[in-house]
Structure formats: C-alpha cells, structure tokens
C-alpha cells in the first residue's frame, strides 16, 4: 500500500477555512480513491487539536464547529508512527536546514524513514527545504 506523510498544516486545512482548503480536500479524496495510507509522527495528535482549539479561541470557528472538527479528527485514518530513529533524523534535518525548531523536521524525517512523500500546506516550510528534500510537496502547487 502506498503511503503519504501528512503534516499538521495540511490536516488543519481539512477542518478550517484556509487558502488552499479546496485543494486539501481534493488531495484527500484522491488518496482515499487510490487507497493511500496516511502516516504522521505521533506529535500530530497534539498539533492538530491545538490548532483547532486556537481557532475556537480566536473566533475563527464556533465552539460547536471546533467540537465537531476535533471528533472528526479523532476518527481519521492517519497512522501515527514513532520509529526509534525519528529523533536523531529530525535533529540532523534541523541542523541541515538551520531550523530554529524541529517540529517540521519530524515530518520530513518520518517521510525519509518511511520512504514516502510529505505533503504540507506550509509555504514557509517548502521554501526552506525544497532544494534538499524533493519528496516534500506543497499543497499550493497541486492542480
């Protein structure tokens, strides 16, 4: 089964009105049709709910919408993986791109370890890593 690593910015675009939410939905539907397995590091389970909660707090979505999005997220078929080598690989990637934090590096590292593509809605991330990590793809560049 083919795998794709998804980062929190892409998953959040499935729940919140974002610039590329329409493309995010289309990509998700394509993966469902193609039987692609979605994977992510375990930290996705804290990043997505935090973003949803922040959206409620800031008034971007109503509390009931936040509750519904959170419940839907819990049911999503995203397999979280925490390989033993993930921490070390993320550290090396962070150094390689001179990143101030490692959050994004964990997703890149997992895609490296699993030998799959990483998809993100984060333009800043793609600009930082595009040259070194061609398996990282930006949602804004999809058709």
JSON list of C-alpha atoms in Angstrom, two decimals:
[
{"chain": "A", "resi": 1, "resn": "UNK", "atom": "CA", "xyz": [0.00, 0.00, 0.00]},
{"chain": "A", "resi": 2, "resn": "UNK", "atom": "CA", "xyz": [1.32, 3.44, -0.90]},
{"chain": "A", "resi": 3, "resn": "UNK", "atom": "CA", "xyz": [1.97, 5.84, 1.95]},
{"chain": "A", "resi": 4, "resn": "UNK", "atom": "CA", "xyz": [1.92, 9.62, 2.26]},
{"chain": "A", "resi": 5, "resn": "UNK", "atom": "CA", "xyz": [3.11, 11.54, 5.29]},
{"chain": "A", "resi": 6, "resn": "UNK", "atom": "CA", "xyz": [0.86, 14.49, 6.16]},
{"chain": "A", "resi": 7, "resn": "UNK", "atom": "CA", "xyz": [1.82, 17.39, 8.40]},
{"chain": "A", "resi": 8, "resn": "UNK", "atom": "CA", "xyz": [-0.41, 19.32, 10.77]},
{"chain": "A", "resi": 9, "resn": "UNK", "atom": "CA", "xyz": [-0.82, 22.28, 8.40]},
{"chain": "A", "resi": 10, "resn": "UNK", "atom": "CA", "xyz": [-2.37, 20.04, 5.76]},
{"chain": "A", "resi": 11, "resn": "UNK", "atom": "CA", "xyz": [-4.64, 18.21, 8.20]},
{"chain": "A", "resi": 12, "resn": "UNK", "atom": "CA", "xyz": [-5.80, 21.51, 9.71]},
{"chain": "A", "resi": 13, "resn": "UNK", "atom": "CA", "xyz": [-6.71, 22.70, 6.19]},
{"chain": "A", "resi": 14, "resn": "UNK", "atom": "CA", "xyz": [-9.27, 19.88, 6.12]},
{"chain": "A", "resi": 15, "resn": "UNK", "atom": "CA", "xyz": [-11.06, 21.48, 9.09]},
{"chain": "A", "resi": 16, "resn": "UNK", "atom": "CA", "xyz": [-10.51, 25.23, 8.94]},
{"chain": "A", "resi": 17, "resn": "UNK", "atom": "CA", "xyz": [-11.12, 27.67, 6.12]},
{"chain": "A", "resi": 18, "resn": "UNK", "atom": "CA", "xyz": [-7.60, 28.09, 4.75]},
{"chain": "A", "resi": 19, "resn": "UNK", "atom": "CA", "xyz": [-6.24, 29.48, 1.49]},
{"chain": "A", "resi": 20, "resn": "UNK", "atom": "CA", "xyz": [-5.88, 26.02, -0.04]},
{"chain": "A", "resi": 21, "resn": "UNK", "atom": "CA", "xyz": [-8.63, 24.09, 1.75]},
{"chain": "A", "resi": 22, "resn": "UNK", "atom": "CA", "xyz": [-10.26, 23.19, -1.57]},
{"chain": "A", "resi": 23, "resn": "UNK", "atom": "CA", "xyz": [-7.00, 21.67, -2.80]},
{"chain": "A", "resi": 24, "resn": "UNK", "atom": "CA", "xyz": [-6.56, 19.88, 0.53]},
{"chain": "A", "resi": 25, "resn": "UNK", "atom": "CA", "xyz": [-9.99, 18.25, 0.19]},
{"chain": "A", "resi": 26, "resn": "UNK", "atom": "CA", "xyz": [-9.29, 17.21, -3.40]},
{"chain": "A", "resi": 27, "resn": "UNK", "atom": "CA", "xyz": [-5.97, 15.67, -2.41]},
{"chain": "A", "resi": 28, "resn": "UNK", "atom": "CA", "xyz": [-7.56, 13.79, 0.48]},
{"chain": "A", "resi": 29, "resn": "UNK", "atom": "CA", "xyz": [-10.28, 12.43, -1.81]},
{"chain": "A", "resi": 30, "resn": "UNK", "atom": "CA", "xyz": [-7.66, 11.32, -4.35]},
{"chain": "A", "resi": 31, "resn": "UNK", "atom": "CA", "xyz": [-5.77, 9.46, -1.64]},
{"chain": "A", "resi": 32, "resn": "UNK", "atom": "CA", "xyz": [-8.95, 7.73, -0.47]},
{"chain": "A", "resi": 33, "resn": "UNK", "atom": "CA", "xyz": [-9.76, 6.60, -4.02]},
{"chain": "A", "resi": 34, "resn": "UNK", "atom": "CA", "xyz": [-6.18, 5.40, -4.55]},
{"chain": "A", "resi": 35, "resn": "UNK", "atom": "CA", "xyz": [-6.07, 3.58, -1.20]},
{"chain": "A", "resi": 36, "resn": "UNK", "atom": "CA", "xyz": [-3.13, 5.60, 0.10]},
{"chain": "A", "resi": 37, "resn": "UNK", "atom": "CA", "xyz": [-2.23, 5.13, 3.77]},
{"chain": "A", "resi": 38, "resn": "UNK", "atom": "CA", "xyz": [-1.76, 8.41, 5.63]},
{"chain": "A", "resi": 39, "resn": "UNK", "atom": "CA", "xyz": [1.03, 8.49, 8.21]},
{"chain": "A", "resi": 40, "resn": "UNK", "atom": "CA", "xyz": [2.40, 11.11, 10.58]},
{"chain": "A", "resi": 41, "resn": "UNK", "atom": "CA", "xyz": [4.62, 11.35, 13.63]},
{"chain": "A", "resi": 42, "resn": "UNK", "atom": "CA", "xyz": [2.81, 11.00, 16.96]},
{"chain": "A", "resi": 43, "resn": "UNK", "atom": "CA", "xyz": [3.05, 14.75, 17.58]},
{"chain": "A", "resi": 44, "resn": "UNK", "atom": "CA", "xyz": [0.27, 15.26, 15.01]},
{"chain": "A", "resi": 45, "resn": "UNK", "atom": "CA", "xyz": [-2.13, 14.16, 17.76]},
{"chain": "A", "resi": 46, "resn": "UNK", "atom": "CA", "xyz": [-1.25, 17.28, 19.76]},
{"chain": "A", "resi": 47, "resn": "UNK", "atom": "CA", "xyz": [-0.64, 19.77, 16.96]},
{"chain": "A", "resi": 48, "resn": "UNK", "atom": "CA", "xyz": [-3.98, 19.44, 15.17]},
{"chain": "A", "resi": 49, "resn": "UNK", "atom": "CA", "xyz": [-6.20, 19.68, 18.28]},
{"chain": "A", "resi": 50, "resn": "UNK", "atom": "CA", "xyz": [-4.12, 22.66, 19.44]},
{"chain": "A", "resi": 51, "resn": "UNK", "atom": "CA", "xyz": [-4.72, 24.43, 16.13]},
{"chain": "A", "resi": 52, "resn": "UNK", "atom": "CA", "xyz": [-8.44, 23.65, 16.31]},
{"chain": "A", "resi": 53, "resn": "UNK", "atom": "CA", "xyz": [-8.66, 24.93, 19.87]},
{"chain": "A", "resi": 54, "resn": "UNK", "atom": "CA", "xyz": [-6.81, 28.10, 18.89]},
{"chain": "A", "resi": 55, "resn": "UNK", "atom": "CA", "xyz": [-9.27, 28.64, 16.03]},
{"chain": "A", "resi": 56, "resn": "UNK", "atom": "CA", "xyz": [-12.17, 28.46, 18.50]},
{"chain": "A", "resi": 57, "resn": "UNK", "atom": "CA", "xyz": [-10.39, 30.76, 20.96]},
{"chain": "A", "resi": 58, "resn": "UNK", "atom": "CA", "xyz": [-9.72, 33.37, 18.27]},
{"chain": "A", "resi": 59, "resn": "UNK", "atom": "CA", "xyz": [-13.27, 33.18, 16.93]},
{"chain": "A", "resi": 60, "resn": "UNK", "atom": "CA", "xyz": [-12.38, 31.70, 13.53]},
{"chain": "A", "resi": 61, "resn": "UNK", "atom": "CA", "xyz": [-14.84, 28.88, 14.15]},
{"chain": "A", "resi": 62, "resn": "UNK", "atom": "CA", "xyz": [-17.68, 28.40, 16.63]},
{"chain": "A", "resi": 63, "resn": "UNK", "atom": "CA", "xyz": [-17.21, 26.16, 19.67]},
{"chain": "A", "resi": 64, "resn": "UNK", "atom": "CA", "xyz": [-19.60, 23.55, 18.23]},
{"chain": "A", "resi": 65, "resn": "UNK", "atom": "CA", "xyz": [-17.61, 23.56, 14.98]},
{"chain": "A", "resi": 66, "resn": "UNK", "atom": "CA", "xyz": [-14.43, 23.02, 16.98]},
{"chain": "A", "resi": 67, "resn": "UNK", "atom": "CA", "xyz": [-16.02, 20.08, 18.82]},
{"chain": "A", "resi": 68, "resn": "UNK", "atom": "CA", "xyz": [-17.16, 18.54, 15.54]},
{"chain": "A", "resi": 69, "resn": "UNK", "atom": "CA", "xyz": [-13.75, 19.04, 13.89]},
{"chain": "A", "resi": 70, "resn": "UNK", "atom": "CA", "xyz": [-12.00, 17.51, 16.89]},
{"chain": "A", "resi": 71, "resn": "UNK", "atom": "CA", "xyz": [-14.31, 14.47, 16.89]},
{"chain": "A", "resi": 72, "resn": "UNK", "atom": "CA", "xyz": [-13.77, 14.02, 13.15]},
{"chain": "A", "resi": 73, "resn": "UNK", "atom": "CA", "xyz": [-10.00, 14.29, 13.57]},
{"chain": "A", "resi": 74, "resn": "UNK", "atom": "CA", "xyz": [-10.07, 11.53, 16.19]},
{"chain": "A", "resi": 75, "resn": "UNK", "atom": "CA", "xyz": [-11.75, 9.24, 13.65]},
{"chain": "A", "resi": 76, "resn": "UNK", "atom": "CA", "xyz": [-9.38, 9.98, 10.77]},
{"chain": "A", "resi": 77, "resn": "UNK", "atom": "CA", "xyz": [-7.39, 7.02, 9.46]},
{"chain": "A", "resi": 78, "resn": "UNK", "atom": "CA", "xyz": [-3.96, 8.56, 9.99]},
{"chain": "A", "resi": 79, "resn": "UNK", "atom": "CA", "xyz": [-1.46, 6.07, 11.36]},
{"chain": "A", "resi": 80, "resn": "UNK", "atom": "CA", "xyz": [0.94, 7.71, 13.78]},
{"chain": "A", "resi": 81, "resn": "UNK", "atom": "CA", "xyz": [4.45, 6.29, 13.75]},
{"chain": "A", "resi": 82, "resn": "UNK", "atom": "CA", "xyz": [7.32, 6.96, 16.11]},
{"chain": "A", "resi": 83, "resn": "UNK", "atom": "CA", "xyz": [10.32, 5.00, 14.79]},
{"chain": "A", "resi": 84, "resn": "UNK", "atom": "CA", "xyz": [13.32, 4.76, 17.05]},
{"chain": "A", "resi": 85, "resn": "UNK", "atom": "CA", "xyz": [15.47, 6.74, 14.60]},
{"chain": "A", "resi": 86, "resn": "UNK", "atom": "CA", "xyz": [12.98, 9.62, 14.26]},
{"chain": "A", "resi": 87, "resn": "UNK", "atom": "CA", "xyz": [14.52, 11.88, 16.90]},
{"chain": "A", "resi": 88, "resn": "UNK", "atom": "CA", "xyz": [18.04, 11.58, 15.56]},
{"chain": "A", "resi": 89, "resn": "UNK", "atom": "CA", "xyz": [16.94, 12.04, 11.96]},
{"chain": "A", "resi": 90, "resn": "UNK", "atom": "CA", "xyz": [14.86, 15.11, 12.84]},
{"chain": "A", "resi": 91, "resn": "UNK", "atom": "CA", "xyz": [17.84, 16.59, 14.69]},
{"chain": "A", "resi": 92, "resn": "UNK", "atom": "CA", "xyz": [20.07, 16.09, 11.64]},
{"chain": "A", "resi": 93, "resn": "UNK", "atom": "CA", "xyz": [17.47, 17.63, 9.32]},
{"chain": "A", "resi": 94, "resn": "UNK", "atom": "CA", "xyz": [17.06, 20.61, 11.65]},
{"chain": "A", "resi": 95, "resn": "UNK", "atom": "CA", "xyz": [20.80, 21.20, 11.53]},
{"chain": "A", "resi": 96, "resn": "UNK", "atom": "CA", "xyz": [20.94, 20.74, 7.76]},
{"chain": "A", "resi": 97, "resn": "UNK", "atom": "CA", "xyz": [18.34, 23.45, 7.09]},
{"chain": "A", "resi": 98, "resn": "UNK", "atom": "CA", "xyz": [19.34, 25.62, 10.07]},
{"chain": "A", "resi": 99, "resn": "UNK", "atom": "CA", "xyz": [15.83, 25.41, 11.53]},
{"chain": "A", "resi": 100, "resn": "UNK", "atom": "CA", "xyz": [15.20, 27.20, 14.84]},
{"chain": "A", "resi": 101, "resn": "UNK", "atom": "CA", "xyz": [12.75, 24.44, 15.91]},
{"chain": "A", "resi": 102, "resn": "UNK", "atom": "CA", "xyz": [12.33, 20.80, 14.99]},
{"chain": "A", "resi": 103, "resn": "UNK", "atom": "CA", "xyz": [8.55, 20.46, 14.61]},
{"chain": "A", "resi": 104, "resn": "UNK", "atom": "CA", "xyz": [8.66, 20.37, 10.80]},
{"chain": "A", "resi": 105, "resn": "UNK", "atom": "CA", "xyz": [11.82, 18.26, 10.79]},
{"chain": "A", "resi": 106, "resn": "UNK", "atom": "CA", "xyz": [9.91, 15.40, 12.46]},
{"chain": "A", "resi": 107, "resn": "UNK", "atom": "CA", "xyz": [7.54, 15.18, 9.50]},
{"chain": "A", "resi": 108, "resn": "UNK", "atom": "CA", "xyz": [10.41, 15.32, 6.99]},
{"chain": "A", "resi": 109, "resn": "UNK", "atom": "CA", "xyz": [12.31, 12.70, 8.97]},
{"chain": "A", "resi": 110, "resn": "UNK", "atom": "CA", "xyz": [9.33, 10.35, 9.04]},
{"chain": "A", "resi": 111, "resn": "UNK", "atom": "CA", "xyz": [8.85, 10.70, 5.28]},
{"chain": "A", "resi": 112, "resn": "UNK", "atom": "CA", "xyz": [12.55, 9.90, 4.85]},
{"chain": "A", "resi": 113, "resn": "UNK", "atom": "CA", "xyz": [12.36, 6.87, 7.11]},
{"chain": "A", "resi": 114, "resn": "UNK", "atom": "CA", "xyz": [9.16, 5.57, 5.51]},
{"chain": "A", "resi": 115, "resn": "UNK", "atom": "CA", "xyz": [10.44, 6.45, 2.02]},
{"chain": "A", "resi": 116, "resn": "UNK", "atom": "CA", "xyz": [7.30, 8.36, 1.09]},
{"chain": "A", "resi": 117, "resn": "UNK", "atom": "CA", "xyz": [6.19, 11.83, 0.11]},
{"chain": "A", "resi": 118, "resn": "UNK", "atom": "CA", "xyz": [5.43, 14.50, 2.69]},
{"chain": "A", "resi": 119, "resn": "UNK", "atom": "CA", "xyz": [2.61, 16.92, 1.92]},
{"chain": "A", "resi": 120, "resn": "UNK", "atom": "CA", "xyz": [2.30, 20.29, 3.64]},
{"chain": "A", "resi": 121, "resn": "UNK", "atom": "CA", "xyz": [0.20, 23.45, 3.41]},
{"chain": "A", "resi": 122, "resn": "UNK", "atom": "CA", "xyz": [3.08, 25.42, 4.93]},
{"chain": "A", "resi": 123, "resn": "UNK", "atom": "CA", "xyz": [4.66, 27.68, 2.30]},
{"chain": "A", "resi": 124, "resn": "UNK", "atom": "CA", "xyz": [7.48, 28.67, 4.65]},
{"chain": "A", "resi": 125, "resn": "UNK", "atom": "CA", "xyz": [8.44, 25.03, 5.14]},
{"chain": "A", "resi": 126, "resn": "UNK", "atom": "CA", "xyz": [8.57, 24.25, 1.44]},
{"chain": "A", "resi": 127, "resn": "UNK", "atom": "CA", "xyz": [10.70, 27.33, 0.77]},
{"chain": "A", "resi": 128, "resn": "UNK", "atom": "CA", "xyz": [13.13, 26.23, 3.48]},
{"chain": "A", "resi": 129, "resn": "UNK", "atom": "CA", "xyz": [13.55, 22.61, 2.43]},
{"chain": "A", "resi": 130, "resn": "UNK", "atom": "CA", "xyz": [12.64, 22.29, -1.25]},
{"chain": "A", "resi": 131, "resn": "UNK", "atom": "CA", "xyz": [16.23, 22.09, -2.54]},
{"chain": "A", "resi": 132, "resn": "UNK", "atom": "CA", "xyz": [17.34, 19.42, -0.08]},
{"chain": "A", "resi": 133, "resn": "UNK", "atom": "CA", "xyz": [14.21, 17.34, 0.26]},
{"chain": "A", "resi": 134, "resn": "UNK", "atom": "CA", "xyz": [12.46, 16.86, -3.10]},
{"chain": "A", "resi": 135, "resn": "UNK", "atom": "CA", "xyz": [9.97, 14.42, -1.54]},
{"chain": "A", "resi": 136, "resn": "UNK", "atom": "CA", "xyz": [8.35, 17.35, 0.33]},
{"chain": "A", "resi": 137, "resn": "UNK", "atom": "CA", "xyz": [5.40, 18.78, -1.59]},
{"chain": "A", "resi": 138, "resn": "UNK", "atom": "CA", "xyz": [3.43, 21.97, -1.08]},
{"chain": "A", "resi": 139, "resn": "UNK", "atom": "CA", "xyz": [-0.35, 21.91, -1.33]},
{"chain": "A", "resi": 140, "resn": "UNK", "atom": "CA", "xyz": [-0.38, 25.22, -3.21]},
{"chain": "A", "resi": 141, "resn": "UNK", "atom": "CA", "xyz": [1.33, 23.58, -6.18]},
{"chain": "A", "resi": 142, "resn": "UNK", "atom": "CA", "xyz": [-1.34, 20.94, -6.79]},
{"chain": "A", "resi": 143, "resn": "UNK", "atom": "CA", "xyz": [-3.63, 21.22, -9.79]}
]
